mmCIF file of C-alpha atoms and ligand atoms in Angstrom:
data_model
loop_
_atom_site.group_PDB
_atom_site.id
_atom_site.type_symbol
_atom_site.label_atom_id
_atom_site.label_comp_id
_atom_site.label_asym_id
_atom_site.label_seq_id
_atom_site.Cartn_x
_atom_site.Cartn_y
_atom_site.Cartn_z
ATOM 1 C CA UNK A 7 109.141 -110.852 -33.366
ATOM 2 C CA UNK A 8 108.402 -108.283 -36.209
ATOM 3 C CA UNK A 9 107.783 -109.667 -39.796
ATOM 4 C CA UNK A 10 109.675 -108.646 -42.404
ATOM 5 C CA UNK A 11 109.249 -109.223 -45.860
ATOM 6 C CA UNK A 12 112.236 -108.744 -48.602
ATOM 7 C CA UNK A 13 111.683 -108.545 -52.256
ATOM 8 C CA UNK A 14 115.367 -109.073 -54.041
ATOM 9 C CA UNK A 15 114.624 -108.866 -57.785
ATOM 10 C CA UNK A 16 117.142 -111.095 -60.146
ATOM 11 C CA UNK A 17 119.227 -108.129 -61.123
ATOM 12 C CA UNK A 18 120.187 -107.962 -57.816
ATOM 13 C CA UNK A 19 120.818 -111.793 -57.275
ATOM 14 C CA UNK A 20 122.804 -112.324 -60.336
ATOM 15 C CA UNK A 21 122.899 -109.710 -62.625
ATOM 16 C CA UNK A 22 126.585 -111.408 -63.479
ATOM 17 C CA UNK A 23 128.405 -108.880 -61.590
ATOM 18 C CA UNK A 24 130.628 -110.710 -58.694
ATOM 19 C CA UNK A 25 127.337 -112.584 -58.011
ATOM 20 C CA UNK A 26 128.999 -115.439 -55.339
ATOM 21 C CA UNK A 27 130.827 -112.950 -53.177
ATOM 22 C CA UNK A 28 127.818 -110.775 -53.193
ATOM 23 C CA UNK A 29 124.856 -113.070 -52.332
ATOM 24 C CA UNK A 30 127.669 -114.235 -49.757
ATOM 25 C CA UNK A 31 127.608 -111.338 -48.331
ATOM 26 C CA UNK A 32 124.083 -110.949 -48.452
ATOM 27 C CA UNK A 33 123.656 -114.387 -46.630
ATOM 28 C CA UNK A 34 125.675 -113.596 -43.976
ATOM 29 C CA UNK A 35 123.996 -110.137 -43.397
ATOM 30 C CA UNK A 36 120.215 -111.732 -43.771
ATOM 31 C CA UNK A 37 121.305 -114.411 -41.009
ATOM 32 C CA UNK A 38 122.186 -111.587 -38.782
ATOM 33 C CA UNK A 39 118.926 -109.531 -39.490
ATOM 34 C CA UNK A 40 116.943 -112.916 -38.806
ATOM 35 C CA UNK A 41 118.323 -113.049 -35.354
ATOM 36 C CA UNK A 42 115.982 -110.019 -34.714
ATOM 37 C CA UNK A 43 112.939 -110.241 -36.969
ATOM 38 C CA UNK A 44 110.900 -112.835 -39.070
ATOM 39 C CA UNK A 45 112.164 -113.108 -42.209
ATOM 40 C CA UNK A 46 111.065 -113.874 -45.869
ATOM 41 C CA UNK A 47 112.867 -113.589 -48.957
ATOM 42 C CA UNK A 48 110.991 -113.702 -52.127
ATOM 43 C CA UNK A 49 113.959 -113.987 -55.338
ATOM 44 C CA UNK A 50 113.294 -112.165 -58.359
ATOM 45 C CA UNK A 51 113.982 -113.865 -62.708
ATOM 46 C CA UNK A 52 116.299 -110.994 -63.997
ATOM 47 C CA UNK A 53 118.199 -111.442 -66.974
ATOM 48 C CA UNK A 54 117.981 -115.243 -66.199
ATOM 49 C CA UNK A 55 114.144 -115.354 -66.725
ATOM 50 C CA UNK A 56 114.008 -112.513 -69.123
ATOM 51 C CA UNK A 57 116.743 -114.586 -71.647
ATOM 52 C CA UNK A 58 114.221 -118.029 -71.536
ATOM 53 C CA UNK A 59 110.960 -115.942 -71.638
ATOM 54 C CA UNK A 60 112.169 -113.965 -75.265
ATOM 55 C CA UNK A 61 113.423 -117.434 -76.374
ATOM 56 C CA UNK A 62 110.415 -119.607 -75.896
ATOM 57 C CA UNK A 63 108.779 -116.301 -77.150
ATOM 58 C CA UNK A 64 110.287 -116.180 -80.126
ATOM 59 C CA UNK A 65 109.508 -120.150 -80.266
ATOM 60 C CA UNK A 66 105.626 -119.329 -80.696
ATOM 61 C CA UNK A 67 104.942 -119.990 -76.502
ATOM 62 C CA UNK A 68 101.808 -118.788 -75.241
ATOM 63 C CA UNK A 69 102.524 -115.874 -72.884
ATOM 64 C CA UNK A 70 101.039 -118.053 -69.268
ATOM 65 C CA UNK A 71 103.763 -120.398 -70.282
ATOM 66 C CA UNK A 72 106.475 -118.474 -70.373
ATOM 67 C CA UNK A 73 105.625 -116.602 -66.741
ATOM 68 C CA UNK A 74 105.885 -120.410 -65.305
ATOM 69 C CA UNK A 75 109.450 -120.325 -67.278
ATOM 70 C CA UNK A 76 109.690 -116.903 -65.268
ATOM 71 C CA UNK A 77 108.475 -118.532 -61.907
ATOM 72 C CA UNK A 78 110.912 -121.555 -62.311
ATOM 73 C CA UNK A 79 113.584 -119.478 -62.992
ATOM 74 C CA UNK A 80 113.164 -117.243 -59.697
ATOM 75 C CA UNK A 81 113.047 -120.355 -57.833
ATOM 76 C CA UNK A 82 116.617 -121.370 -59.118
ATOM 77 C CA UNK A 83 117.637 -117.832 -58.477
ATOM 78 C CA UNK A 84 115.852 -118.315 -54.449
ATOM 79 C CA UNK A 85 117.874 -121.445 -54.560
ATOM 80 C CA UNK A 86 121.490 -120.119 -54.545
ATOM 81 C CA UNK A 87 120.360 -118.110 -51.481
ATOM 82 C CA UNK A 88 119.053 -121.466 -49.359
ATOM 83 C CA UNK A 89 122.897 -122.586 -50.588
ATOM 84 C CA UNK A 90 124.745 -119.678 -49.139
ATOM 85 C CA UNK A 91 122.398 -119.255 -46.490
ATOM 86 C CA UNK A 92 122.609 -122.947 -45.251
ATOM 87 C CA UNK A 93 120.845 -124.086 -42.370
ATOM 88 C CA UNK A 94 119.725 -120.796 -41.634
ATOM 89 C CA UNK A 95 117.529 -121.514 -44.402
ATOM 90 C CA UNK A 96 114.431 -123.348 -45.031
ATOM 91 C CA UNK A 97 115.627 -126.267 -47.900
ATOM 92 C CA UNK A 98 113.233 -124.967 -50.793
ATOM 93 C CA UNK A 99 112.323 -121.985 -52.312
ATOM 94 C CA UNK A 100 108.298 -122.519 -50.735
ATOM 95 C CA UNK A 101 105.462 -122.766 -53.813
ATOM 96 C CA UNK A 102 102.746 -121.723 -51.569
ATOM 97 C CA UNK A 103 101.914 -119.459 -49.232
ATOM 98 C CA UNK A 104 100.701 -121.902 -46.563
ATOM 99 C CA UNK A 105 103.893 -123.714 -46.998
ATOM 100 C CA UNK A 106 106.152 -120.310 -46.460
ATOM 101 C CA UNK A 107 104.291 -119.674 -43.200
ATOM 102 C CA UNK A 108 104.765 -123.398 -42.115
ATOM 103 C CA UNK A 109 108.375 -123.281 -42.625
ATOM 104 C CA UNK A 110 108.615 -120.362 -40.850
ATOM 105 C CA UNK A 111 107.594 -122.153 -37.521
ATOM 106 C CA UNK A 112 110.968 -123.740 -37.852
ATOM 107 C CA UNK A 113 112.477 -120.512 -36.865
ATOM 108 C CA UNK A 114 113.929 -120.885 -40.886
ATOM 109 C CA UNK A 115 114.288 -117.667 -43.078
ATOM 110 C CA UNK A 116 112.027 -118.617 -45.647
ATOM 111 C CA UNK A 117 112.856 -118.569 -49.212
ATOM 112 C CA UNK A 118 110.234 -117.964 -52.301
ATOM 113 C CA UNK A 119 109.952 -117.362 -55.720
ATOM 114 C CA UNK A 120 106.911 -116.584 -58.216
ATOM 115 C CA UNK A 121 103.189 -118.415 -57.146
ATOM 116 C CA UNK A 122 101.056 -118.261 -60.515
ATOM 117 C CA UNK A 123 101.246 -116.577 -63.614
ATOM 118 C CA UNK A 124 100.274 -113.393 -64.737
ATOM 119 C CA UNK A 125 102.070 -110.994 -61.957
ATOM 120 C CA UNK A 126 105.564 -110.401 -60.731
ATOM 121 C CA UNK A 127 107.656 -111.211 -57.691
ATOM 122 C CA UNK A 128 107.102 -108.276 -56.180
ATOM 123 C CA UNK A 129 103.084 -109.017 -56.042
ATOM 124 C CA UNK A 130 104.360 -112.481 -53.942
ATOM 125 C CA UNK A 131 106.255 -110.579 -51.702
ATOM 126 C CA UNK A 132 102.900 -107.999 -51.483
ATOM 127 C CA UNK A 133 100.332 -111.142 -51.235
ATOM 128 C CA UNK A 134 103.238 -113.413 -48.441
ATOM 129 C CA UNK A 135 103.409 -109.841 -47.011
ATOM 130 C CA UNK A 136 99.768 -110.190 -46.240
ATOM 131 C CA UNK A 137 99.587 -114.099 -45.081
ATOM 132 C CA UNK A 138 102.702 -113.393 -43.238
ATOM 133 C CA UNK A 139 101.594 -110.482 -41.394
ATOM 134 C CA UNK A 140 104.547 -108.085 -42.079
ATOM 135 C CA UNK A 141 104.918 -104.378 -40.354
ATOM 136 C CA UNK A 142 107.479 -104.113 -43.491
ATOM 137 C CA UNK A 143 108.321 -105.155 -47.171
ATOM 138 C CA UNK A 144 111.718 -103.912 -48.421
ATOM 139 C CA UNK A 145 111.932 -104.228 -52.326
ATOM 140 C CA UNK A 146 115.917 -104.678 -53.011
ATOM 141 C CA UNK A 147 116.359 -103.517 -56.374
ATOM 142 C CA UNK A 148 119.037 -102.176 -59.034
ATOM 143 C CA UNK A 149 117.997 -98.721 -58.404
ATOM 144 C CA UNK A 150 117.714 -96.593 -55.050
ATOM 145 C CA UNK A 151 115.074 -95.109 -54.889
ATOM 146 C CA UNK A 152 111.825 -94.449 -56.818
ATOM 147 C CA UNK A 153 112.596 -91.455 -58.968
ATOM 148 C CA UNK A 154 110.088 -89.273 -60.349
ATOM 149 C CA UNK A 155 110.992 -90.758 -64.069
ATOM 150 C CA UNK A 156 112.852 -92.922 -65.599
ATOM 151 C CA UNK A 157 116.228 -92.210 -63.734
ATOM 152 C CA UNK A 158 118.903 -93.906 -67.209
ATOM 153 C CA UNK A 159 116.557 -91.802 -69.175
ATOM 154 C CA UNK A 160 116.232 -88.278 -67.648
ATOM 155 C CA UNK A 161 118.548 -86.527 -66.575
ATOM 156 C CA UNK A 162 116.521 -84.752 -64.565
ATOM 157 C CA UNK A 163 114.535 -87.124 -62.643
ATOM 158 C CA UNK A 164 114.240 -86.464 -59.261
ATOM 159 C CA UNK A 165 114.596 -89.357 -55.916
ATOM 160 C CA UNK A 166 111.357 -89.185 -54.182
ATOM 161 C CA UNK A 167 112.247 -90.125 -50.463
ATOM 162 C CA UNK A 168 108.162 -90.676 -49.543
ATOM 163 C CA UNK A 169 105.725 -91.912 -50.784
ATOM 164 C CA UNK A 170 101.646 -92.162 -49.769
ATOM 165 C CA UNK A 171 100.209 -95.057 -50.994
ATOM 166 C CA UNK A 172 97.296 -93.385 -53.368
ATOM 167 C CA UNK A 173 100.746 -91.397 -55.369
ATOM 168 C CA UNK A 174 102.369 -95.416 -55.331
ATOM 169 C CA UNK A 175 99.602 -96.531 -57.403
ATOM 170 C CA UNK A 176 99.395 -93.844 -59.460
ATOM 171 C CA UNK A 177 103.050 -93.946 -60.936
ATOM 172 C CA UNK A 178 102.528 -97.468 -61.128
ATOM 173 C CA UNK A 179 99.053 -97.270 -63.138
ATOM 174 C CA UNK A 180 100.381 -94.627 -65.204
ATOM 175 C CA UNK A 181 103.429 -97.444 -66.317
ATOM 176 C CA UNK A 182 100.500 -100.014 -66.559
ATOM 177 C CA UNK A 183 100.094 -103.351 -66.591
ATOM 178 C CA UNK A 184 103.736 -104.929 -68.124
ATOM 179 C CA UNK A 185 105.917 -105.109 -65.679
ATOM 180 C CA UNK A 186 110.113 -104.571 -67.165
ATOM 181 C CA UNK A 187 113.190 -103.274 -64.886
ATOM 182 C CA UNK A 188 112.080 -99.390 -64.595
ATOM 183 C CA UNK A 189 109.072 -99.649 -62.784
ATOM 184 C CA UNK A 190 109.290 -99.779 -59.631
ATOM 185 C CA UNK A 191 106.607 -102.361 -58.497
ATOM 186 C CA UNK A 192 103.529 -104.129 -60.024
ATOM 187 C CA UNK A 193 100.334 -102.718 -59.921
ATOM 188 C CA UNK A 194 99.027 -106.146 -58.203
ATOM 189 C CA UNK A 195 101.878 -105.574 -55.786
ATOM 190 C CA UNK A 196 100.922 -101.977 -55.290
ATOM 191 C CA UNK A 197 97.148 -102.214 -54.712
ATOM 192 C CA UNK A 198 97.889 -104.900 -52.593
ATOM 193 C CA UNK A 199 100.715 -102.838 -49.674
ATOM 194 C CA UNK A 200 98.098 -100.080 -50.434
ATOM 195 C CA UNK A 201 94.325 -101.817 -49.333
ATOM 196 C CA UNK A 202 96.978 -103.755 -45.838
ATOM 197 C CA UNK A 203 99.023 -100.447 -45.449
ATOM 198 C CA UNK A 204 101.731 -102.421 -45.529
ATOM 199 C CA UNK A 205 104.966 -99.864 -45.229
ATOM 200 C CA UNK A 206 107.171 -100.642 -48.123
ATOM 201 C CA UNK A 207 110.779 -98.991 -48.527
ATOM 202 C CA UNK A 208 112.631 -99.406 -52.131
ATOM 203 C CA UNK A 209 116.395 -100.009 -51.614
ATOM 204 C CA UNK A 210 119.351 -100.331 -53.481
ATOM 205 C CA UNK A 211 119.962 -103.972 -53.033
ATOM 206 C CA UNK A 212 123.584 -104.567 -53.444
ATOM 207 C CA UNK A 213 123.999 -101.387 -50.543
ATOM 208 C CA UNK A 214 124.155 -104.095 -48.129
ATOM 209 C CA UNK A 215 124.750 -101.587 -45.297
ATOM 210 C CA UNK A 216 121.371 -99.643 -46.756
ATOM 211 C CA UNK A 217 119.251 -103.215 -47.026
ATOM 212 C CA UNK A 218 120.084 -104.248 -43.662
ATOM 213 C CA UNK A 219 118.896 -100.660 -42.000
ATOM 214 C CA UNK A 220 115.924 -100.931 -44.273
ATOM 215 C CA UNK A 221 115.166 -104.171 -43.436
ATOM 216 C CA UNK A 222 115.521 -103.632 -39.404
ATOM 217 C CA UNK A 223 113.162 -100.579 -39.698
ATOM 218 C CA UNK A 224 116.317 -98.082 -39.271
ATOM 219 C CA UNK A 225 116.429 -94.299 -41.158
ATOM 220 C CA UNK A 226 118.328 -96.055 -44.656
ATOM 221 C CA UNK A 227 119.034 -94.215 -48.385
ATOM 222 C CA UNK A 228 116.072 -94.823 -50.813
ATOM 223 C CA UNK A 229 112.158 -94.344 -50.382
ATOM 224 C CA UNK A 230 109.743 -95.796 -47.496
ATOM 225 C CA UNK A 231 105.960 -95.666 -49.409
ATOM 226 C CA UNK A 232 103.361 -95.687 -46.562
ATOM 227 C CA UNK A 233 99.762 -94.049 -45.427
HETATM 228 P P1 LIG B 320 110.395 -111.173 -61.961
HETATM 229 O O1 LIG B 320 109.293 -110.759 -60.232
HETATM 230 O O2 LIG B 320 111.664 -111.174 -61.265
HETATM 231 O O3 LIG B 320 109.465 -110.242 -62.302
HETATM 232 O O4 LIG B 320 109.379 -112.517 -62.711
HETATM 233 P P2 LIG B 320 110.804 -108.633 -63.783
HETATM 234 O O5 LIG B 320 109.946 -107.628 -62.896
HETATM 235 O O6 LIG B 320 110.992 -108.676 -64.774
HETATM 236 O O7 LIG B 320 111.659 -109.135 -63.438
HETATM 237 P P3 LIG B 320 112.782 -107.907 -61.594
HETATM 238 O O8 LIG B 320 112.508 -107.377 -61.359
HETATM 239 O O9 LIG B 320 113.522 -107.054 -63.816
HETATM 240 O O10 LIG B 320 114.300 -109.177 -61.683
HETATM 241 C C1 LIG B 320 109.901 -112.763 -63.401
HETATM 242 C C2 LIG B 320 109.060 -112.817 -64.842
HETATM 243 O O11 LIG B 320 108.472 -114.509 -64.219
HETATM 244 C C3 LIG B 320 107.037 -114.679 -64.415
HETATM 245 C C4 LIG B 320 106.188 -113.521 -64.902
HETATM 246 O O12 LIG B 320 106.630 -113.190 -66.492
HETATM 247 C C5 LIG B 320 107.734 -112.312 -64.866
HETATM 248 O O13 LIG B 320 108.038 -110.915 -66.050
HETATM 249 N N1 LIG B 320 105.834 -114.732 -62.684
HETATM 250 C C6 LIG B 320 106.990 -114.236 -61.876
HETATM 251 C C7 LIG B 320 104.338 -115.365 -63.169
HETATM 252 O O14 LIG B 320 103.973 -114.828 -63.793
HETATM 253 N N2 LIG B 320 104.360 -114.920 -62.074
HETATM 254 C C8 LIG B 320 104.950 -114.775 -60.307
HETATM 255 O O15 LIG B 320 104.325 -115.206 -59.621
HETATM 256 C C9 LIG B 320 106.312 -114.466 -60.385
#
């Protein structure tokens, strides 16, 4: 069986837009897909993480502490998907890659959130992809692909169907170290998929038909990043 890692942003899982209906449908689709591929899912923190991070920052918490807050929230979001997946999923978000790999031996879908301060769950999904020998990494996000500039701000932004790893790295480095909603992939995640040449697919996570195609390695509407 091929191994696939999917990173689902918090902005896709819990934007407060019919989240329960979406998560239930997502879980059903992931169960179908897991009949065909070994599946790992990494959940992001989204607006709830940003809320707590801002609250803590306003009260003077240091940045590493706030990263830990973001990690805790991403694990809570992973738990919501575990609820919907039921017996098909390992019962808790794995805290380490070793735990995730051991858990997947039971043929369950394994969920993770964040791991360590200093990066985002994009980097976690890339590292998990390396460790698990994934053939592809799917980044399910709140935009339908990689654009030449921010499509929300620039009406002339063009969607790119394909990118190579060098181009991905140059985009991520131009943006700089700070992660945010319009950054395609965090720089560490980009470095890791590039060094291990893991095909990376960017797709709108709320479009379940396209997400399913992206997971199964079929043609889909989005951006493919490869060699
Ligand atoms: P996310 O991965 O959700 O980051 O982690 P993001 O890109 O800001 O969110 P999306 O893509 O819009 O949903 C949330 C925060 O948790 C901390 C970081 O502070 C990150 O910004 N975090 C997460 C870590 O420090 N380490 C991790 O491994 C994961």
